Short mmCIF file of C-alpha atoms and ligand atoms in Angstrom, two decimals:
data_model
loop_
_atom_site.label_atom_id
_atom_site.label_comp_id
_atom_site.label_asym_id
_atom_site.label_seq_id
_atom_site.Cartn_x
_atom_site.Cartn_y
_atom_site.Cartn_z
CA MET A 1392 56.66 -68.91 -71.61
CA ALA A 1393 56.40 -72.65 -70.98
CA VAL A 1394 53.03 -74.17 -71.86
CA THR A 1395 51.93 -76.82 -69.39
CA ASP A 1396 48.69 -78.58 -68.59
CA GLN A 1397 48.89 -77.57 -64.94
CA GLY A 1398 46.81 -74.94 -63.17
CA PRO A 1399 43.49 -73.35 -64.10
CA ILE A 1400 42.63 -72.38 -67.64
CA PRO A 1401 42.89 -68.62 -68.34
CA TYR A 1402 39.90 -67.02 -66.66
CA LYS A 1403 38.93 -65.01 -69.73
CA GLU A 1404 38.15 -68.26 -71.51
CA GLN A 1405 35.49 -68.95 -68.89
CA LEU A 1406 33.68 -65.63 -69.16
CA PRO A 1407 30.20 -65.51 -70.70
CA PRO A 1408 30.42 -64.16 -74.29
CA ILE A 1409 28.70 -60.86 -73.38
CA VAL A 1410 31.24 -60.20 -70.62
CA ARG A 1411 34.17 -61.15 -72.88
CA GLU A 1412 32.97 -58.82 -75.63
CA ASN A 1413 32.32 -55.89 -73.27
CA TYR A 1414 35.49 -56.51 -71.26
CA GLY A 1415 37.18 -53.16 -70.53
CA LYS A 1416 34.48 -51.30 -72.46
CA TRP A 1417 31.54 -51.19 -70.03
CA GLU A 1418 29.74 -47.83 -70.29
CA TYR A 1419 27.33 -47.62 -67.35
CA HIS A 1420 25.20 -49.66 -64.98
CA GLU A 1421 21.73 -49.30 -63.47
CA PHE A 1422 19.55 -50.94 -60.81
CA PRO A 1423 16.26 -51.58 -62.67
CA ARG A 1424 14.61 -53.28 -59.65
CA PRO A 1425 15.69 -54.91 -56.36
CA GLY A 1426 17.83 -57.94 -57.15
CA VAL A 1427 18.69 -56.97 -60.72
CA LEU A 1428 21.82 -55.19 -61.98
CA LYS A 1429 21.98 -53.96 -65.58
CA HIS A 1430 25.45 -53.44 -67.08
CA VAL A 1431 25.65 -51.91 -70.54
CA GLY A 1432 28.50 -51.99 -73.06
CA PRO A 1433 28.90 -51.77 -76.86
CA ALA A 1434 28.08 -55.48 -77.28
CA GLY A 1435 24.79 -55.14 -75.40
CA ALA A 1436 23.31 -55.31 -71.90
CA LEU A 1437 23.84 -57.91 -69.20
CA TYR A 1438 21.19 -58.42 -66.52
CA SER A 1439 22.54 -60.04 -63.34
CA VAL A 1440 19.67 -61.49 -61.32
CA ARG A 1441 20.80 -61.98 -57.73
CA VAL A 1442 19.25 -64.81 -55.76
CA GLY A 1443 19.73 -65.47 -52.06
CA THR A 1444 20.67 -69.00 -51.05
CA PRO A 1445 20.72 -70.67 -47.63
CA ARG A 1446 24.49 -71.13 -48.31
CA LEU A 1447 24.59 -74.83 -47.45
CA LEU A 1448 23.00 -76.39 -50.50
CA ALA A 1449 21.99 -79.97 -51.27
CA VAL A 1450 23.13 -81.39 -54.60
CA ASP A 1451 19.49 -81.55 -55.70
CA SER A 1452 19.09 -77.82 -54.97
CA ILE A 1453 22.18 -77.01 -57.01
CA ARG A 1454 20.83 -79.08 -59.92
CA GLU A 1455 17.52 -77.21 -59.64
CA LEU A 1456 19.27 -73.82 -59.68
CA CYS A 1457 21.52 -74.82 -62.59
CA ALA A 1458 18.50 -75.99 -64.59
CA LEU A 1459 17.15 -72.43 -64.35
CA ALA A 1460 20.44 -71.15 -65.74
CA ASP A 1461 20.17 -73.56 -68.68
CA LYS A 1462 16.61 -72.40 -69.33
CA TYR A 1463 17.08 -68.63 -69.08
CA CYS A 1464 20.72 -67.71 -69.63
CA ASP A 1465 22.57 -70.42 -71.62
CA GLY A 1466 23.85 -71.96 -68.39
CA TYR A 1467 25.73 -68.86 -67.21
CA LEU A 1468 25.55 -68.25 -63.48
CA ARG A 1469 28.06 -67.45 -60.77
CA PHE A 1470 28.24 -67.81 -57.01
CA THR A 1471 29.25 -64.56 -55.30
CA THR A 1472 31.58 -64.48 -52.30
CA ARG A 1473 28.48 -63.94 -50.14
CA SER A 1474 26.80 -67.13 -51.34
CA ASN A 1475 24.36 -65.33 -53.59
CA ILE A 1476 23.76 -66.75 -57.05
CA GLU A 1477 23.83 -64.35 -59.97
CA TYR A 1478 22.14 -65.48 -63.17
CA LEU A 1479 23.82 -63.71 -66.10
CA VAL A 1480 20.94 -63.00 -68.47
CA THR A 1481 21.31 -61.32 -71.88
CA ASP A 1482 17.67 -61.41 -73.02
CA GLU A 1483 15.67 -58.86 -71.02
CA ALA A 1484 12.47 -60.83 -71.72
CA ASN A 1485 13.84 -63.67 -69.58
CA VAL A 1486 14.37 -61.59 -66.43
CA GLU A 1487 10.83 -61.57 -65.02
CA PRO A 1488 10.05 -65.26 -65.84
CA LEU A 1489 13.35 -66.26 -64.18
CA ILE A 1490 12.47 -64.25 -61.06
CA ALA A 1491 9.00 -65.81 -60.97
CA GLU A 1492 10.49 -69.34 -61.12
CA CYS A 1493 13.01 -68.50 -58.37
CA HIS A 1494 10.12 -67.36 -56.17
CA GLU A 1495 8.17 -70.55 -56.98
CA LEU A 1496 11.14 -72.60 -55.79
CA GLY A 1497 11.37 -70.51 -52.61
CA TYR A 1498 14.49 -68.48 -53.40
CA PRO A 1499 14.33 -64.72 -52.74
CA VAL A 1500 15.62 -62.23 -55.32
CA GLY A 1501 17.32 -59.14 -53.91
CA GLY A 1502 20.50 -58.04 -52.20
CA THR A 1503 21.48 -55.31 -54.67
CA HIS A 1504 22.01 -51.55 -54.36
CA HIS A 1505 20.75 -50.20 -51.01
CA ALA A 1506 19.91 -53.60 -49.59
CA LEU A 1507 21.18 -56.21 -47.21
CA THR A 1508 23.11 -58.75 -49.20
CA ASN A 1509 23.66 -62.33 -48.06
CA ILE A 1510 25.83 -62.78 -44.98
CA VAL A 1511 29.39 -63.98 -45.45
CA HIS A 1512 30.22 -66.46 -42.72
CA THR A 1513 32.50 -69.14 -41.41
CA GLN A 1514 31.97 -72.84 -40.73
CA GLY A 1515 30.53 -73.03 -37.22
CA TRP A 1516 29.41 -76.27 -35.69
CA VAL A 1517 29.01 -77.88 -39.12
CA HIS A 1518 32.69 -78.15 -39.83
CA CYS A 1519 35.30 -76.33 -37.73
CA HIS A 1520 36.70 -77.45 -34.39
CA THR A 1521 37.18 -74.15 -32.51
CA PRO A 1522 33.83 -72.36 -32.85
CA ALA A 1523 32.34 -70.56 -29.87
CA THR A 1524 28.98 -70.54 -31.62
CA ASP A 1525 27.36 -71.77 -34.78
CA ALA A 1526 27.64 -69.78 -38.01
CA SER A 1527 24.95 -71.16 -40.34
CA GLY A 1528 22.31 -71.18 -37.60
CA VAL A 1529 23.03 -67.64 -36.47
CA VAL A 1530 23.11 -66.36 -40.04
CA LYS A 1531 19.84 -68.10 -40.89
CA ALA A 1532 18.20 -66.46 -37.86
CA ILE A 1533 19.50 -62.99 -38.84
CA MET A 1534 18.54 -63.32 -42.52
CA ASP A 1535 15.02 -64.51 -41.64
CA ASP A 1536 14.66 -61.56 -39.29
CA LEU A 1537 15.96 -58.98 -41.80
CA TYR A 1538 14.36 -60.58 -44.88
CA GLU A 1539 12.51 -57.38 -45.86
CA TYR A 1540 15.83 -55.57 -46.23
CA PHE A 1541 17.09 -58.22 -48.70
CA VAL A 1542 14.14 -58.06 -51.09
CA THR A 1543 13.81 -54.25 -51.16
CA ASP A 1544 16.42 -51.53 -51.55
CA ALA A 1545 15.03 -49.27 -48.86
CA LEU A 1546 18.18 -48.93 -46.73
CA PRO A 1547 20.28 -45.74 -46.60
CA HIS A 1548 23.12 -47.64 -48.30
CA LYS A 1549 24.30 -51.23 -48.76
CA LEU A 1550 24.50 -53.37 -45.64
CA HIS A 1551 27.22 -55.99 -45.28
CA ILE A 1552 26.86 -58.32 -42.31
CA SER A 1553 29.55 -60.91 -41.57
CA MET A 1554 29.77 -63.73 -39.11
CA ALA A 1555 32.82 -65.44 -37.64
CA CYS A 1556 32.35 -68.19 -35.08
CA CYS A 1557 35.64 -67.57 -33.23
CA LEU A 1558 38.25 -64.83 -32.88
CA ASN A 1559 40.32 -66.31 -35.70
CA MET A 1560 37.70 -64.61 -37.86
CA CYS A 1561 38.39 -66.61 -41.00
CA GLY A 1562 35.22 -64.92 -42.31
CA ALA A 1563 36.97 -61.54 -42.42
CA ALA A 1564 34.35 -60.05 -40.14
CA HIS A 1565 36.62 -57.24 -38.98
CA CYS A 1566 35.67 -54.72 -41.72
CA SER A 1567 31.89 -55.12 -41.92
CA ASP A 1568 28.95 -52.80 -41.32
CA ILE A 1569 27.87 -55.37 -38.72
CA ALA A 1570 30.07 -58.24 -37.58
CA VAL A 1571 28.87 -61.04 -35.33
CA VAL A 1572 31.76 -62.85 -33.66
CA GLY A 1573 31.69 -65.99 -31.54
CA ILE A 1574 33.79 -65.60 -28.39
CA HIS A 1575 35.24 -68.00 -25.86
CA ARG A 1576 35.64 -66.51 -22.39
CA THR A 1577 37.51 -69.12 -20.38
CA VAL A 1578 41.07 -70.50 -20.53
CA PRO A 1579 41.46 -73.95 -22.05
CA ARG A 1580 41.02 -76.88 -19.67
CA ILE A 1581 44.01 -79.16 -20.09
CA ASP A 1582 43.58 -82.91 -20.46
CA HIS A 1583 47.17 -83.85 -19.66
CA ASP A 1584 46.75 -87.45 -20.69
CA MET A 1585 45.54 -86.43 -24.12
CA VAL A 1586 48.27 -83.81 -24.48
CA ARG A 1587 50.89 -86.46 -23.67
CA LYS A 1588 49.44 -88.99 -26.10
CA SER A 1589 48.53 -86.85 -29.08
CA THR A 1590 50.49 -83.62 -29.13
CA GLU A 1591 53.77 -82.30 -30.41
CA ILE A 1592 54.43 -80.17 -27.33
CA PRO A 1593 56.93 -77.65 -28.82
CA SER A 1594 54.41 -76.85 -31.57
CA LEU A 1595 51.67 -76.43 -28.97
CA VAL A 1596 53.82 -74.02 -26.95
CA ALA A 1597 54.79 -72.10 -30.10
CA CYS A 1598 51.22 -71.74 -31.39
CA CYS A 1599 50.02 -69.45 -28.60
CA PRO A 1600 49.95 -65.85 -29.85
CA THR A 1601 50.31 -64.40 -26.35
CA GLY A 1602 52.94 -66.82 -24.99
CA ALA A 1603 50.48 -68.11 -22.38
CA ILE A 1604 51.43 -71.78 -22.83
CA ARG A 1605 54.54 -72.97 -21.01
CA PRO A 1606 56.16 -76.44 -21.04
CA ASP A 1607 55.49 -78.58 -17.97
CA PRO A 1608 58.34 -81.16 -18.20
CA LYS A 1609 57.43 -82.78 -14.88
CA ASN A 1610 54.04 -83.78 -16.27
CA LYS A 1611 55.31 -84.22 -19.85
CA SER A 1612 52.56 -81.71 -20.68
CA VAL A 1613 51.97 -77.92 -20.64
CA LYS A 1614 50.66 -75.21 -18.29
CA VAL A 1615 48.63 -72.11 -19.16
CA VAL A 1616 49.33 -68.72 -17.57
CA ASP A 1617 45.70 -67.70 -17.16
CA GLU A 1618 46.17 -63.93 -17.18
CA ARG A 1619 47.98 -64.06 -20.53
CA CYS A 1620 45.29 -66.09 -22.29
CA MET A 1621 42.95 -64.28 -24.67
CA TYR A 1622 40.73 -67.35 -25.23
CA CYS A 1623 41.47 -67.52 -28.96
CA GLY A 1624 41.34 -71.32 -29.13
CA ASN A 1625 44.41 -71.59 -31.31
CA CYS A 1626 45.90 -74.19 -28.95
CA TYR A 1627 42.92 -76.47 -29.53
CA THR A 1628 43.87 -76.60 -33.21
CA MET A 1629 47.24 -78.01 -32.11
CA SER A 1630 46.03 -80.39 -29.42
CA PRO A 1631 42.67 -82.05 -28.66
CA GLY A 1632 43.77 -81.95 -25.01
CA MET A 1633 43.27 -78.14 -24.80
CA HIS A 1634 39.51 -77.95 -24.32
CA ILE A 1635 38.35 -74.42 -25.15
CA MET A 1636 34.63 -75.03 -25.67
CA ASP A 1637 32.52 -73.96 -22.70
CA GLY A 1638 28.75 -74.36 -22.92
CA GLN A 1639 28.05 -71.86 -20.14
CA ASN A 1640 30.48 -69.08 -21.05
CA ASP A 1641 30.87 -69.11 -24.83
CA GLY A 1642 28.73 -66.57 -26.69
CA LEU A 1643 28.64 -63.79 -29.25
CA ALA A 1644 29.89 -60.22 -29.59
CA ILE A 1645 28.75 -57.57 -32.07
CA MET A 1646 31.11 -55.14 -33.80
CA ILE A 1647 29.91 -52.48 -36.22
CA GLY A 1648 30.84 -49.58 -38.49
CA GLY A 1649 33.57 -51.19 -40.60
CA LYS A 1650 33.89 -51.30 -44.36
CA VAL A 1651 36.36 -52.46 -46.97
CA ALA A 1652 35.44 -49.91 -49.65
CA ASN A 1653 37.42 -46.70 -49.98
CA ALA A 1654 34.49 -44.84 -51.58
CA ARG A 1655 34.06 -41.37 -50.03
CA THR A 1656 35.94 -42.30 -46.83
CA ASN A 1657 38.80 -44.62 -45.92
CA PRO A 1658 38.23 -48.30 -45.12
CA GLU A 1659 37.46 -48.83 -41.43
CA PHE A 1660 37.69 -51.61 -38.89
CA SER A 1661 34.49 -52.62 -37.14
CA ARG A 1662 34.29 -51.61 -33.47
CA MET A 1663 32.88 -53.46 -30.51
CA VAL A 1664 29.46 -52.28 -29.33
CA ILE A 1665 28.05 -55.38 -27.61
CA PRO A 1666 30.70 -57.49 -25.85
CA PHE A 1667 28.59 -60.51 -24.98
CA LEU A 1668 25.29 -62.11 -25.87
CA PRO A 1669 24.34 -65.64 -24.90
CA ASN A 1670 24.52 -68.60 -27.22
CA ASN A 1671 20.86 -69.38 -27.56
CA PRO A 1672 20.20 -71.82 -30.42
CA PRO A 1673 18.27 -72.57 -32.51
CA ARG A 1674 17.16 -68.95 -33.20
CA TRP A 1675 19.49 -66.75 -31.06
CA PRO A 1676 16.70 -64.25 -30.18
CA GLU A 1677 18.91 -61.91 -28.10
CA MET A 1678 21.33 -61.56 -30.97
CA THR A 1679 18.76 -61.07 -33.74
CA GLU A 1680 16.99 -58.45 -31.63
CA ALA A 1681 20.25 -56.57 -31.06
CA VAL A 1682 21.18 -56.61 -34.78
CA HIS A 1683 17.66 -55.53 -35.76
CA GLY A 1684 17.80 -52.65 -33.27
CA ILE A 1685 21.07 -51.35 -34.75
CA VAL A 1686 19.73 -51.60 -38.31
CA ASP A 1687 16.48 -49.83 -37.38
CA ALA A 1688 18.36 -46.98 -35.68
CA TRP A 1689 20.48 -46.53 -38.81
CA VAL A 1690 17.44 -46.67 -41.15
CA GLN A 1691 15.53 -44.11 -39.09
CA ASN A 1692 18.37 -41.64 -38.55
CA ALA A 1693 20.92 -41.84 -41.39
CA HIS A 1694 21.00 -39.67 -44.47
CA LYS A 1695 20.43 -41.39 -47.80
CA GLY A 1696 23.81 -42.68 -49.03
CA GLU A 1697 25.40 -43.05 -45.57
CA ARG A 1698 26.79 -46.43 -44.61
CA LEU A 1699 26.33 -47.47 -41.00
CA GLY A 1700 29.83 -46.41 -39.93
CA GLU A 1701 29.59 -43.11 -41.83
CA TRP A 1702 26.35 -42.28 -40.02
CA ILE A 1703 27.94 -43.01 -36.63
CA GLU A 1704 31.04 -41.01 -37.55
CA ARG A 1705 28.80 -38.00 -38.33
CA ILE A 1706 26.68 -38.13 -35.17
CA GLY A 1707 29.44 -39.41 -32.83
CA TRP A 1708 29.62 -42.71 -30.95
CA GLU A 1709 28.16 -41.10 -27.85
CA ARG A 1710 24.90 -40.37 -29.69
CA PHE A 1711 24.90 -43.80 -31.27
CA PHE A 1712 24.85 -45.41 -27.82
CA SER A 1713 22.10 -43.08 -26.61
CA ILE A 1714 19.92 -43.56 -29.74
CA THR A 1715 20.17 -47.35 -29.68
CA GLY A 1716 19.99 -47.70 -25.89
CA ILE A 1717 22.95 -50.10 -26.00
CA PRO A 1718 24.73 -49.85 -22.65
CA PHE A 1719 28.26 -48.48 -22.84
CA SER A 1720 31.14 -49.97 -20.85
CA ASP A 1721 34.92 -49.67 -20.78
CA LYS A 1722 35.08 -53.04 -22.58
CA LEU A 1723 33.94 -51.19 -25.69
CA ILE A 1724 36.83 -48.76 -25.91
CA ASP A 1725 38.84 -49.44 -29.01
CA ASP A 1726 42.45 -49.15 -27.95
CA TYR A 1727 44.06 -50.85 -30.91
CA ILE A 1728 47.40 -49.04 -31.13
CA PHE A 1729 47.59 -48.93 -34.92
CA SER A 1730 44.08 -47.59 -35.27
CA ARG A 1731 44.09 -44.13 -36.81
CA GLU A 1732 41.23 -43.09 -34.60
CA SER A 1733 39.65 -44.71 -31.59
CA PHE A 1734 36.88 -44.06 -29.10
CA ARG A 1735 39.52 -42.88 -26.69
CA THR A 1736 41.17 -40.42 -29.07
CA SER A 1737 38.09 -39.31 -30.97
CA ALA A 1738 37.07 -35.73 -30.12
CA ALA A 1739 33.45 -36.78 -30.65
CA PHE A 1740 33.60 -39.26 -27.79
CA LYS A 1741 32.83 -37.74 -24.39
CA TYR A 1742 32.18 -40.66 -22.03
FE1 SF4 U 146 36.80 -72.15 -37.34
FE2 SF4 U 146 37.15 -69.81 -36.10
FE3 SF4 U 146 36.94 -69.90 -38.75
FE4 SF4 U 146 34.83 -70.37 -37.17
S1 SF4 U 146 35.97 -68.41 -37.38
S2 SF4 U 146 35.41 -71.56 -38.99
S3 SF4 U 146 35.76 -71.47 -35.48
S4 SF4 U 146 38.61 -70.77 -37.50
FE1 SF4 U 147 47.07 -69.22 -25.96
FE2 SF4 U 147 44.81 -68.81 -27.30
FE3 SF4 U 147 45.27 -71.17 -26.09
FE4 SF4 U 147 44.80 -68.98 -24.62
S1 SF4 U 147 43.36 -69.98 -26.01
S2 SF4 U 147 46.37 -70.50 -24.28
S3 SF4 U 147 45.78 -67.38 -25.88
S4 SF4 U 147 46.43 -70.29 -27.81
#
């Protein structure tokens, strides 16, 4: 094998010593308290202290958090895919003082076992150019509202919430217990002058997943066949002349019941239960109320150990809609042809 200086160093060289020594030999794990995982192997125990972050962090905040790692765990910490920080502590005596200092700095400790963990989300208004809503703002509003479920482990099972600010769903929201998705609802408005000046027209035509964009040679621009458009916004990524943002009509949808894990039951896609809620910054009250209502219904009715989708599968979607009071409409029928099961084919569904 050629040895070069390109690419990352082997990941095992970056592991904390306790993880390297226990690698492949872990014996068991426990949840000593909310926010702490204890993994035990022949070389000793590792305590992972999970800390929630606001996800967008100032450099000063990162320095502050890293200083805690230097003080309590030889500098070993990791960022999880859900923007939690996990301090990797080997001395049990350091766990409680570390948690106390996190609290002093205003960071909650939690998100483990039967808890809500931090919300994985996309870029929103901060960075991306096709969002139908914000991501960070919506997520902040939800996490503030569901804070108690992060710092305790009182839920029936873990709760994964995801947020994508457009249908491209680069946040992988499609397999989450609860997915919040920003949606556009109108066809792009074409600025022909801008299309002419700034766009490679064949690429613009080719980018449309439904073939709704047609060349318009007379205008040296394009046309959109309205009834073919699914408002995905992909064309705006190819041309600034395809205005997809619409302050009056853009909003949010909520999909639920998905999961990636194959524990007990197969992985599932999330399914649409609320097709539209208004974009109402800065705190999105309609959306946080809807998410809270779904979580409360699950907490009050599920068996211990049932994820949200597993609970609904047991009681049937019909009962889910009647328990939560969410209005049902034909827009909610999941007719995805590759789906193994759908509302329409499920025997449990009687609408
Ligand atoms: Fe951009 Fe859409 Fe991803 Fe949001 S979900 S960051 S709008 S591509
Ligand atoms: Fe095509 Fe999507 Fe643009 Fe509609 S929004 S024209 S479906 S690329």
